Each structure stands twice: as structure tokens, then as C-alpha cells.
mmCIF file with all atom_site columns, C-alpha atoms in Angstrom:
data_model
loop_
_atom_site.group_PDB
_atom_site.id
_atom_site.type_symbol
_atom_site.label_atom_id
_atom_site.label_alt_id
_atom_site.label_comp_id
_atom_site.label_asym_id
_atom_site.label_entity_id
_atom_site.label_seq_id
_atom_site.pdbx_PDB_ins_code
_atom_site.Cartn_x
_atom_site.Cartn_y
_atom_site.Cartn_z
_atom_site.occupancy
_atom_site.B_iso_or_equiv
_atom_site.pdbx_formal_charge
_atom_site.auth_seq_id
_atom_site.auth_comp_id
_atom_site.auth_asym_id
_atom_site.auth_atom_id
_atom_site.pdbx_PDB_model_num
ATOM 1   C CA . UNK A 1 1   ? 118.018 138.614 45.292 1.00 79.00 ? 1   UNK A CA 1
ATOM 2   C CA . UNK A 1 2   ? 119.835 136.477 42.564 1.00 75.00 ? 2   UNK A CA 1
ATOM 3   C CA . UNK A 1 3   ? 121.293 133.423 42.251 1.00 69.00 ? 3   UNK A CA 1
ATOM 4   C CA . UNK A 1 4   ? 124.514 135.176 41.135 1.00 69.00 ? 4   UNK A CA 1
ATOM 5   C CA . UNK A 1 5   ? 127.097 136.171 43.398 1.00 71.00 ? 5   UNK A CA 1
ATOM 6   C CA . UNK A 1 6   ? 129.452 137.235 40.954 1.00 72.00 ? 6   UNK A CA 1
ATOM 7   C CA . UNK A 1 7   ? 127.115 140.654 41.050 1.00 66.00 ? 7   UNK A CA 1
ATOM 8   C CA . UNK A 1 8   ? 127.984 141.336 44.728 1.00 70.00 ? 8   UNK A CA 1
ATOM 9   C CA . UNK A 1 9   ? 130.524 144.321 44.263 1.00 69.00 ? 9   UNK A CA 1
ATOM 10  C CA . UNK A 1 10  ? 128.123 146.100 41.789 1.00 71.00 ? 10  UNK A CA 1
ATOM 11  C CA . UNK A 1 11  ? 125.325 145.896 43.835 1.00 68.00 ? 11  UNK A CA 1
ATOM 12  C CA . UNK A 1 12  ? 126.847 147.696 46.465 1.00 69.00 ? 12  UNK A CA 1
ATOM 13  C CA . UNK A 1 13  ? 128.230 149.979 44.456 1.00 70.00 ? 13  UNK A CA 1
ATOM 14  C CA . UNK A 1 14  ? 124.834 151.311 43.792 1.00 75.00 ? 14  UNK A CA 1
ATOM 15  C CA . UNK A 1 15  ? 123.900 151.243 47.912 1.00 76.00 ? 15  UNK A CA 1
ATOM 16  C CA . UNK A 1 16  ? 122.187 147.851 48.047 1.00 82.00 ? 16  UNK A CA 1
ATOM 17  C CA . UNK A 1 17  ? 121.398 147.551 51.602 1.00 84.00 ? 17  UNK A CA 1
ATOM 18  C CA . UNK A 1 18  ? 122.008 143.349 51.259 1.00 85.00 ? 18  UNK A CA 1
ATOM 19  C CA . UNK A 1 19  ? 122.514 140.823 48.394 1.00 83.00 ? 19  UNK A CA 1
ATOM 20  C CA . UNK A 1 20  ? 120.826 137.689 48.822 1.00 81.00 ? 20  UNK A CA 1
ATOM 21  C CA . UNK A 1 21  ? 121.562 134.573 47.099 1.00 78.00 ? 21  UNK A CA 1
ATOM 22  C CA . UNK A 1 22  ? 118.723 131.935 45.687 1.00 77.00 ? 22  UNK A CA 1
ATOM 23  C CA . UNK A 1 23  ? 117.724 129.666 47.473 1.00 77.00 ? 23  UNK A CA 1
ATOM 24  C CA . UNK A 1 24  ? 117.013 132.047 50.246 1.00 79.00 ? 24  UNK A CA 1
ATOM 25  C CA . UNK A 1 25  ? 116.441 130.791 53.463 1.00 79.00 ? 25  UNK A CA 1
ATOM 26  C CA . UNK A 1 26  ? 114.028 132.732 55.544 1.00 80.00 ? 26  UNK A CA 1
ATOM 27  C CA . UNK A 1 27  ? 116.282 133.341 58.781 1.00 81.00 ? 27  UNK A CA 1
ATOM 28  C CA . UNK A 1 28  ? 118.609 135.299 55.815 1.00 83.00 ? 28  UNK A CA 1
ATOM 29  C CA . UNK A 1 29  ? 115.202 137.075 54.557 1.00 85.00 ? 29  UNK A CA 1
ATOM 30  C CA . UNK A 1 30  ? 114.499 138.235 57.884 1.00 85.00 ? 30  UNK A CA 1
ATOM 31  C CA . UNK A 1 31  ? 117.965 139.473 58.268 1.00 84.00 ? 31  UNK A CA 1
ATOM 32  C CA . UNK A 1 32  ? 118.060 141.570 55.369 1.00 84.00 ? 32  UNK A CA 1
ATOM 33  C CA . UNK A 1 33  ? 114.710 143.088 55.747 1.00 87.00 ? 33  UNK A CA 1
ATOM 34  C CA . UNK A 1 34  ? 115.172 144.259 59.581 1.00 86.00 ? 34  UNK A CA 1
ATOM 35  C CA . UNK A 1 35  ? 119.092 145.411 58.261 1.00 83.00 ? 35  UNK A CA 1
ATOM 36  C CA . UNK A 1 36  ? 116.753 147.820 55.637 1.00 84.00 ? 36  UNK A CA 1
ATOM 37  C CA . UNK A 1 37  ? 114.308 148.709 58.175 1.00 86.00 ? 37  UNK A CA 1
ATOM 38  C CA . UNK A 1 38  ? 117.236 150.000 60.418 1.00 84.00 ? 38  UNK A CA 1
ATOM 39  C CA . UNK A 1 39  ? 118.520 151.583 57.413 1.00 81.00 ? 39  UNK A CA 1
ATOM 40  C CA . UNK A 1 40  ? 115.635 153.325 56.655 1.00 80.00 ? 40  UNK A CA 1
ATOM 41  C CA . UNK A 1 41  ? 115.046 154.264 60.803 1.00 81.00 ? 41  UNK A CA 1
ATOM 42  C CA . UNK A 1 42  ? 118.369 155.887 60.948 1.00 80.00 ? 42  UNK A CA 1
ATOM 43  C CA . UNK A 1 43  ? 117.811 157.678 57.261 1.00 76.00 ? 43  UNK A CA 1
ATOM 44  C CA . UNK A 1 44  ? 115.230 159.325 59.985 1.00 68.00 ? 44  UNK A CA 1
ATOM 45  C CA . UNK A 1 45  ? 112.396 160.483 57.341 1.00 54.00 ? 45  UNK A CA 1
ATOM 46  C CA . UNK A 1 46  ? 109.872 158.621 55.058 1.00 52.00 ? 46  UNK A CA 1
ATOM 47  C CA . UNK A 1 47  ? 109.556 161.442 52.563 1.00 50.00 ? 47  UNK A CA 1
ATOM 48  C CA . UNK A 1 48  ? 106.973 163.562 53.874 1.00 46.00 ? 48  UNK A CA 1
ATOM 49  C CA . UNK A 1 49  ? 108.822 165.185 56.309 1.00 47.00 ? 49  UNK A CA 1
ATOM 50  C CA . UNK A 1 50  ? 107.896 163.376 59.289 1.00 50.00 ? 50  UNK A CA 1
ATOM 51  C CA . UNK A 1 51  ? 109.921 160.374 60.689 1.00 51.00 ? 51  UNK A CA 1
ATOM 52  C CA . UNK A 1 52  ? 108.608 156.795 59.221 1.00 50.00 ? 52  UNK A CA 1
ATOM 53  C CA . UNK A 1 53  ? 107.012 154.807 62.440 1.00 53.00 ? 53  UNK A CA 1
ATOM 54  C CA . UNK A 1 54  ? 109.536 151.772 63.509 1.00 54.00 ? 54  UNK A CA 1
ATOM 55  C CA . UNK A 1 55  ? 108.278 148.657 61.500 1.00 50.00 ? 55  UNK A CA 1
ATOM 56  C CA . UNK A 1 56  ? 108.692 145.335 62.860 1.00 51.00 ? 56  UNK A CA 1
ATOM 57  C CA . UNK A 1 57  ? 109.272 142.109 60.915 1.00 48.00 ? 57  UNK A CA 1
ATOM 58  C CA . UNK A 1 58  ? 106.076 140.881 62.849 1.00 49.00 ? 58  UNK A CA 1
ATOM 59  C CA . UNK A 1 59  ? 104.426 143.205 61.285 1.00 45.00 ? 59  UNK A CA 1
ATOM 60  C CA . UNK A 1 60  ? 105.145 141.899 57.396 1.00 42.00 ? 60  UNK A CA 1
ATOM 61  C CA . UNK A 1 61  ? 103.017 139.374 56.172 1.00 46.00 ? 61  UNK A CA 1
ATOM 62  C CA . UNK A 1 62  ? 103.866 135.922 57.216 1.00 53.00 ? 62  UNK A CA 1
ATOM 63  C CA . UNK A 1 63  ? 101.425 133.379 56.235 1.00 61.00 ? 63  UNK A CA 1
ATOM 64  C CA . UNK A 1 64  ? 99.926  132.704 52.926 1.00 73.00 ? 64  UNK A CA 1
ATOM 65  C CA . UNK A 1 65  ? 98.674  128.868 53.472 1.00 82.00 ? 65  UNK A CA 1
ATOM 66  C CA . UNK A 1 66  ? 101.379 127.569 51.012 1.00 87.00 ? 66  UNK A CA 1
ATOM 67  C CA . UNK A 1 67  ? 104.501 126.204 51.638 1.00 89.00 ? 67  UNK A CA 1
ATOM 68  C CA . UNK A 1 68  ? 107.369 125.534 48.799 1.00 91.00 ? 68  UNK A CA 1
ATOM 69  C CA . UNK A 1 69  ? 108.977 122.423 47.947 1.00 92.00 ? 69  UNK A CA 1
ATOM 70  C CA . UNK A 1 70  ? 111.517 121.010 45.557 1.00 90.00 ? 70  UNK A CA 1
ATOM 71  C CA . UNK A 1 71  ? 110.019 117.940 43.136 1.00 90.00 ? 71  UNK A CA 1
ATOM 72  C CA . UNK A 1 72  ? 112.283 117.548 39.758 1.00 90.00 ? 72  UNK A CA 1
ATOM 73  C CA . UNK A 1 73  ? 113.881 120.962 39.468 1.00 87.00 ? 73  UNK A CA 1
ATOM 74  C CA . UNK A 1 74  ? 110.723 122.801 40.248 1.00 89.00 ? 74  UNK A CA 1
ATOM 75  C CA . UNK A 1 75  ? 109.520 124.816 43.421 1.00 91.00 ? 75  UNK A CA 1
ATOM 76  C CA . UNK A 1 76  ? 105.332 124.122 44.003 1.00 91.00 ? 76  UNK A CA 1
ATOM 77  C CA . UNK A 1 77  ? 103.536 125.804 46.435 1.00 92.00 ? 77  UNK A CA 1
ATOM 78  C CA . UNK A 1 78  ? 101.437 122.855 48.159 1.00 92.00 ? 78  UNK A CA 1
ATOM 79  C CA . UNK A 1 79  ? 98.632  124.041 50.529 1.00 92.00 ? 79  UNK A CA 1
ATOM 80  C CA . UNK A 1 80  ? 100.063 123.712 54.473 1.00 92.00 ? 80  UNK A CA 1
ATOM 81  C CA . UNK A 1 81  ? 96.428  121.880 55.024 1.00 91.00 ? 81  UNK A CA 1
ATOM 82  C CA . UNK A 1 82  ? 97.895  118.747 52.938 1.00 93.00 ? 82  UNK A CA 1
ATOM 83  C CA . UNK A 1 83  ? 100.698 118.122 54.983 1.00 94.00 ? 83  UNK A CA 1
ATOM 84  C CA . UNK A 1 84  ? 100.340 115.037 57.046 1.00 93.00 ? 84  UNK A CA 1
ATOM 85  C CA . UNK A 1 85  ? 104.026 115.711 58.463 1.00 94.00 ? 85  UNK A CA 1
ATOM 86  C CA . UNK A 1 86  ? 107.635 116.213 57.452 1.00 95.00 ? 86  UNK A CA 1
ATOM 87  C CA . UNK A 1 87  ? 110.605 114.606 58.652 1.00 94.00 ? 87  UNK A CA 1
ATOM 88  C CA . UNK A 1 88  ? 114.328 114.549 58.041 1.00 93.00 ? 88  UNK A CA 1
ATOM 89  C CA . UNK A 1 89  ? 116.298 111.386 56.930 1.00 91.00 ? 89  UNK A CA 1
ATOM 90  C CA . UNK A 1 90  ? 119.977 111.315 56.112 1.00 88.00 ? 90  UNK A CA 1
ATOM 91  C CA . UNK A 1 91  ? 120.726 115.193 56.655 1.00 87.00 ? 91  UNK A CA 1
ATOM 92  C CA . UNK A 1 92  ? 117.580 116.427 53.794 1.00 91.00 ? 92  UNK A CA 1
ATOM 93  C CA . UNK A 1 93  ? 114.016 117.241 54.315 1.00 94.00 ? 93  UNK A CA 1
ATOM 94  C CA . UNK A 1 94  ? 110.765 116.083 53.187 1.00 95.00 ? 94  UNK A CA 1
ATOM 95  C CA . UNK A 1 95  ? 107.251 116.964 53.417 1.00 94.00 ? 95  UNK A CA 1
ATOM 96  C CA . UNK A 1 96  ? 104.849 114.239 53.199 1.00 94.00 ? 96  UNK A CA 1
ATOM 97  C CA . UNK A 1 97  ? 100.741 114.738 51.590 1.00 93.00 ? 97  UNK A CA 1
ATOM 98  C CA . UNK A 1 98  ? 98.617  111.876 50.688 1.00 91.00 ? 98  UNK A CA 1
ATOM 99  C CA . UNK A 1 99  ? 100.109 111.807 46.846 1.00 88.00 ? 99  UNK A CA 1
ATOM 100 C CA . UNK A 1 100 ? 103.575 112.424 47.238 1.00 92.00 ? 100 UNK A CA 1
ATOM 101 C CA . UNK A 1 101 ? 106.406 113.117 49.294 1.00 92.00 ? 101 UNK A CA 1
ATOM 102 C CA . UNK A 1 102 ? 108.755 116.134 48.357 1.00 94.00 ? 102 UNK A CA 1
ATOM 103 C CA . UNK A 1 103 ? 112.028 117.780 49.167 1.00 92.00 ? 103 UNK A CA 1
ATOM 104 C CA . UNK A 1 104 ? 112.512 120.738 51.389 1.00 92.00 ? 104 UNK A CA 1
ATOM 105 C CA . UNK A 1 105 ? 114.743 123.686 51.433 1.00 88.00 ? 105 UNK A CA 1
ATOM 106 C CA . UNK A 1 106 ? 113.887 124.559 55.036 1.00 90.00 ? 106 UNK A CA 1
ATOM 107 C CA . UNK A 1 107 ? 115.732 122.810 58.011 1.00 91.00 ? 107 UNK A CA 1
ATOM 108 C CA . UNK A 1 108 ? 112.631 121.558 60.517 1.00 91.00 ? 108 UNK A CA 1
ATOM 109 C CA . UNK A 1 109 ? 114.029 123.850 62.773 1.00 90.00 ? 109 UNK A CA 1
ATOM 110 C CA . UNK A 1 110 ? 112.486 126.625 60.197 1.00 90.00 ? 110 UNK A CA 1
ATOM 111 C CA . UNK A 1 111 ? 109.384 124.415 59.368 1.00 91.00 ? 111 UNK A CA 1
ATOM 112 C CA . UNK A 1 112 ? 108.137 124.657 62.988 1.00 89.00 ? 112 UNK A CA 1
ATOM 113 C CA . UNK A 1 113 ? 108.575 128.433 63.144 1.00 87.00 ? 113 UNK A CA 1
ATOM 114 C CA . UNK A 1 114 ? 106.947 128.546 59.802 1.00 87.00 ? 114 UNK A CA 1
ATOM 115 C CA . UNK A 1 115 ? 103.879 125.886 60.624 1.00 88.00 ? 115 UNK A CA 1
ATOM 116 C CA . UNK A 1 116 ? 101.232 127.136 63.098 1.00 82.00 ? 116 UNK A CA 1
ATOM 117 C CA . UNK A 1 117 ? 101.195 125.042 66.429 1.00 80.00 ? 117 UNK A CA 1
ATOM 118 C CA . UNK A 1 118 ? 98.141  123.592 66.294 1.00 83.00 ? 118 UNK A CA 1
ATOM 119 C CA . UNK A 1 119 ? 97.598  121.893 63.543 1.00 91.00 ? 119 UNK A CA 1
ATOM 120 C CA . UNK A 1 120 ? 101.387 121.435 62.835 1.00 92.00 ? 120 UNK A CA 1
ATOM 121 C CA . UNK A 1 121 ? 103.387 120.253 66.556 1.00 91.00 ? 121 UNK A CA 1
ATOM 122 C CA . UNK A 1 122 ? 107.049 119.172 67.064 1.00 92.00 ? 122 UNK A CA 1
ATOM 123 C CA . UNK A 1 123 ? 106.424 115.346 67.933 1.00 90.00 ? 123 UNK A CA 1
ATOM 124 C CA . UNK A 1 124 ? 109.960 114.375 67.720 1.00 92.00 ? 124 UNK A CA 1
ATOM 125 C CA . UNK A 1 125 ? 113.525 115.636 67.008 1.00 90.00 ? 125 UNK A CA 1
ATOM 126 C CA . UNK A 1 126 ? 113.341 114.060 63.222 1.00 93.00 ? 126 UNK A CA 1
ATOM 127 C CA . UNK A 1 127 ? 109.545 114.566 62.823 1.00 94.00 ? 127 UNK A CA 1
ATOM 128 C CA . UNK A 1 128 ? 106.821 117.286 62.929 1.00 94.00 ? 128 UNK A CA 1
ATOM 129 C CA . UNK A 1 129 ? 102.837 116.204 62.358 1.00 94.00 ? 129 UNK A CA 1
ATOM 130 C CA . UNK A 1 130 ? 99.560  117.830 61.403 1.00 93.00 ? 130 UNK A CA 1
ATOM 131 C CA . UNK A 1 131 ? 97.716  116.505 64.449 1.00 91.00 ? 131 UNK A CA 1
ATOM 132 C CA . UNK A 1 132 ? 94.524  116.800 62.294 1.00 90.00 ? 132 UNK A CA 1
ATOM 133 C CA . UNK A 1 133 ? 96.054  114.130 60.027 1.00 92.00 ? 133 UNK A CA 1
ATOM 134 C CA . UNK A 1 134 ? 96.829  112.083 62.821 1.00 91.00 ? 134 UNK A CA 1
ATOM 135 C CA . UNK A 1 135 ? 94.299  108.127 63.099 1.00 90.00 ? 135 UNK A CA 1
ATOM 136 C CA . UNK A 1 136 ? 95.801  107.132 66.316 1.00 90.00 ? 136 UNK A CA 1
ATOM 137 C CA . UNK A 1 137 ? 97.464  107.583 69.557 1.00 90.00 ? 137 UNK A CA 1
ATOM 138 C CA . UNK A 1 138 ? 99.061  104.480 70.758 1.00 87.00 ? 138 UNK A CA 1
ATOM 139 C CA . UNK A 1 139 ? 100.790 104.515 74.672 1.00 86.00 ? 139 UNK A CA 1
ATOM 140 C CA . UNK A 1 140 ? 104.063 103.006 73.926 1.00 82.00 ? 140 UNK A CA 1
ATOM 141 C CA . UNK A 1 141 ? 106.765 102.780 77.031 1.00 77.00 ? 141 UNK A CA 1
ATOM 142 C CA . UNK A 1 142 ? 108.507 104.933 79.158 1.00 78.00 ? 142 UNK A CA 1
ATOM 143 C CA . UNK A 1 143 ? 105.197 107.324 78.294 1.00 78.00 ? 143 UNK A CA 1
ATOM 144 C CA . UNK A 1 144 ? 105.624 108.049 74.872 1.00 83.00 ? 144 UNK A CA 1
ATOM 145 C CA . UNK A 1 145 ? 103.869 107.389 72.314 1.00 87.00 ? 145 UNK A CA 1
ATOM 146 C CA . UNK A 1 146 ? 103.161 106.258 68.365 1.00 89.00 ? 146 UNK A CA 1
ATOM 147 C CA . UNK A 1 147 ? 101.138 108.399 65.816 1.00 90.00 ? 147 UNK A CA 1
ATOM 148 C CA . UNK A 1 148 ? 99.673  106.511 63.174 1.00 88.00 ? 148 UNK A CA 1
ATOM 149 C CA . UNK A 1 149 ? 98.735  109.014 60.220 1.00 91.00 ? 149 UNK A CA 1
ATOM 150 C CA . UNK A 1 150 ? 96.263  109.125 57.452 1.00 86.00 ? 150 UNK A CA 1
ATOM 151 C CA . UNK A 1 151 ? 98.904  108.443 54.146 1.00 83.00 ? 151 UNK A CA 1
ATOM 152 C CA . UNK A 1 152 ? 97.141  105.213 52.801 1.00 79.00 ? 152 UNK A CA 1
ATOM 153 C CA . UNK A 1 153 ? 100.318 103.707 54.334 1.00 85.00 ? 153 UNK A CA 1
ATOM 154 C CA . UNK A 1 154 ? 99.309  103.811 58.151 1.00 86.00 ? 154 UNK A CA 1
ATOM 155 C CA . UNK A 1 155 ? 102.257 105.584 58.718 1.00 90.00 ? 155 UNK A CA 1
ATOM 156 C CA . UNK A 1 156 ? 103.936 105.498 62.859 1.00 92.00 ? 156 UNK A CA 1
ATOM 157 C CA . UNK A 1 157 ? 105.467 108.608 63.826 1.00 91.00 ? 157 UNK A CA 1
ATOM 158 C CA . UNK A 1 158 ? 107.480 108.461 67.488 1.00 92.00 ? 158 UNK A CA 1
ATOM 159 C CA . UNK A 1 159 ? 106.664 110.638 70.204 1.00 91.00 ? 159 UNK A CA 1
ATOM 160 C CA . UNK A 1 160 ? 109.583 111.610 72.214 1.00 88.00 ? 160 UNK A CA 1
ATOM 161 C CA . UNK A 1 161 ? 108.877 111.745 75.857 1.00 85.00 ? 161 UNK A CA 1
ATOM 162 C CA . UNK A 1 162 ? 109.403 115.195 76.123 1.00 85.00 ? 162 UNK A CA 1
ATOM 163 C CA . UNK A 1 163 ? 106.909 116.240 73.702 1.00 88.00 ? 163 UNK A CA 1
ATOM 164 C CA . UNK A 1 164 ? 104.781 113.081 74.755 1.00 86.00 ? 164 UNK A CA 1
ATOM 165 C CA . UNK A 1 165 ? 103.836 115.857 77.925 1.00 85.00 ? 165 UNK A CA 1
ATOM 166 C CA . UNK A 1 166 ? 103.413 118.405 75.783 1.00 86.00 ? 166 UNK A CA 1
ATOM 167 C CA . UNK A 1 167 ? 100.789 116.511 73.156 1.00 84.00 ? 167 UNK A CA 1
ATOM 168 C CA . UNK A 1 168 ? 98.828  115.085 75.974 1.00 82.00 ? 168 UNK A CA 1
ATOM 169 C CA . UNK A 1 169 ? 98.272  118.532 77.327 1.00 83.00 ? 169 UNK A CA 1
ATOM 170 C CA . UNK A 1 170 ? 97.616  119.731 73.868 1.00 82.00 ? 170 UNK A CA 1
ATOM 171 C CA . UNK A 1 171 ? 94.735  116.829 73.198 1.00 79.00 ? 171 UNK A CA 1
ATOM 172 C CA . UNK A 1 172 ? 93.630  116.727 76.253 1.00 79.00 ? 172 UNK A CA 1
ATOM 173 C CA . UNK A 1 173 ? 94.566  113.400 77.481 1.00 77.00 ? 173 UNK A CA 1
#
């Protein structure tokens, strides 16, 4: 991986399997490593003579609790557990906690594969919520409804009626 693409051609020159290029997204991660893992499949032996068992990407670990973001040039790692939701607004990302609201490299398409259904859920097209952060449900029409989070800003989230089914089922109701 590098942030250079200019080193393409000489990293293929020395049988790179892929190049990857920073900020790497993990759809492009996944690609590369199941491209190596066929790589190493067909190569047929894992050194001792014997052929290497097939290794899934499922199989990697996934989940370490921490999630990047972007604040002022610099990638954190916040803790998935402080994340009352994140939402997009005018084509970016952000990840809300109770201090301070960040930028994302992920699409939310990639934050809901990434963040485990339940606590994390889909609510909307634009938003997904930690249900454990959420204060209140409130019935608005056409049966949807309005999440109100804990942010110290009593924050409403929409409920599409889609996924209004889907939460009820989830909580119960």
C-alpha cells in the first residue's frame, strides 16, 4: 500500500500481487487480499509440501471496536461504542459522539457492513443509529417514525417507512 502511484510499474516488476493506493477503502482491501489468496491457491503449496487449506476473507479478522475518522489532517481510531450515529450531508460523511462530530472515509453503504446490526441499524437512506444511544421513539405519519438521540442536542433522526418495519420488529414494538 502507498499513497504513491507513480511506483505502480516497479511494483509489479517485482510480482506484487496488487498495489493499493492510501486512502484505502475496504471493498479495495478485500479485493486485493482474496486476488492473493487465489494467488497463493493456484501456487498449490504452502511450503511444507502439502497444499495450503482455502482461506476465506471471513475468516481474517474483522472487528477491532475502533473505527477511523478524519479530524484536521489526522486519522483517530474512536471506539464504535461512542457513536450515537453517522449520516451523510452534501455527498461527505460524518460520524457523530457526544464531543464531536468527524469526517469519514467510508461511504454508509460500507459503515453498515462495517457496524454490527444491533447496536448500529440502517434507520434511513442518509442516516444509520446506535439504537443504544437512542432517548425516544416518536410515531410520526404514514408509520414512520423520529429518533431522538442522546448528543446534548436532542438530536431527531427520520425513520423511513421501510426500515420503520424493520426497527419495530427489532425493539419489539
Amino acid at each position: 500500500t502507498t499513497a504513491y502511484p507513480e511506483y505502480a510499474v516497479q511494483a509489479f516488476e517485482v510480482d506484487a500481487v496488487d498495489y493499493l493506493l492510501k486512502p484505502i477503502a475496504p471493498g479495495r482491501l478485500r479485493q486485493a487480499v482474496q486476488k492473493a489468496l487465489r494467488q497463493k491457491e493456484q501456487n498449490g503449496k504452502n511450503g511444507e509440501g502439502e497444499s495450503a487449506p482455502p482461506v476465506t476473507w471471513q475468516r481474517l479478522p474483522q472487528r477491532l471496536g475502533r473505527l477511523p475518522v478524519e479530524k484536521q489532517g489526522k486519522t483517530l481510531l474512536i471506539r464504535e461504542e461512542d457513536i450515537i450515529y453517522a449520516y451523510t450531508k452534501s455527498d461527505s460523511v460524518f460520524i457523530r459522539t457526544p464531543d464531536e462530530r468527524y469526517s469519514s472515509r467510508f461511504t454508509l453503504k460500507e459503515l453498515e457492513e462495517r457496524l454490527q446490526e444491533p447496536p448500529f441499524f440502517r434507520v434511513h437512506r442518509c442516516y444509520i443509529v446506535n439504537l443504544s444511544k437512542v432517548q425516544e421513539i416518536i410515531p410520526f405519519f404514514n408509520g414512520t417514525f423520529t429518533l431522538t438521540v442522546y448528543d446534548g442536542q436532542r438530536t431527531e433522526i427520520p425513520v423511513s417507512r421501510n426500515q420503520a418495519k424493520k426497527l419495530k420488529l427489532l425493539l419489539g414494538l
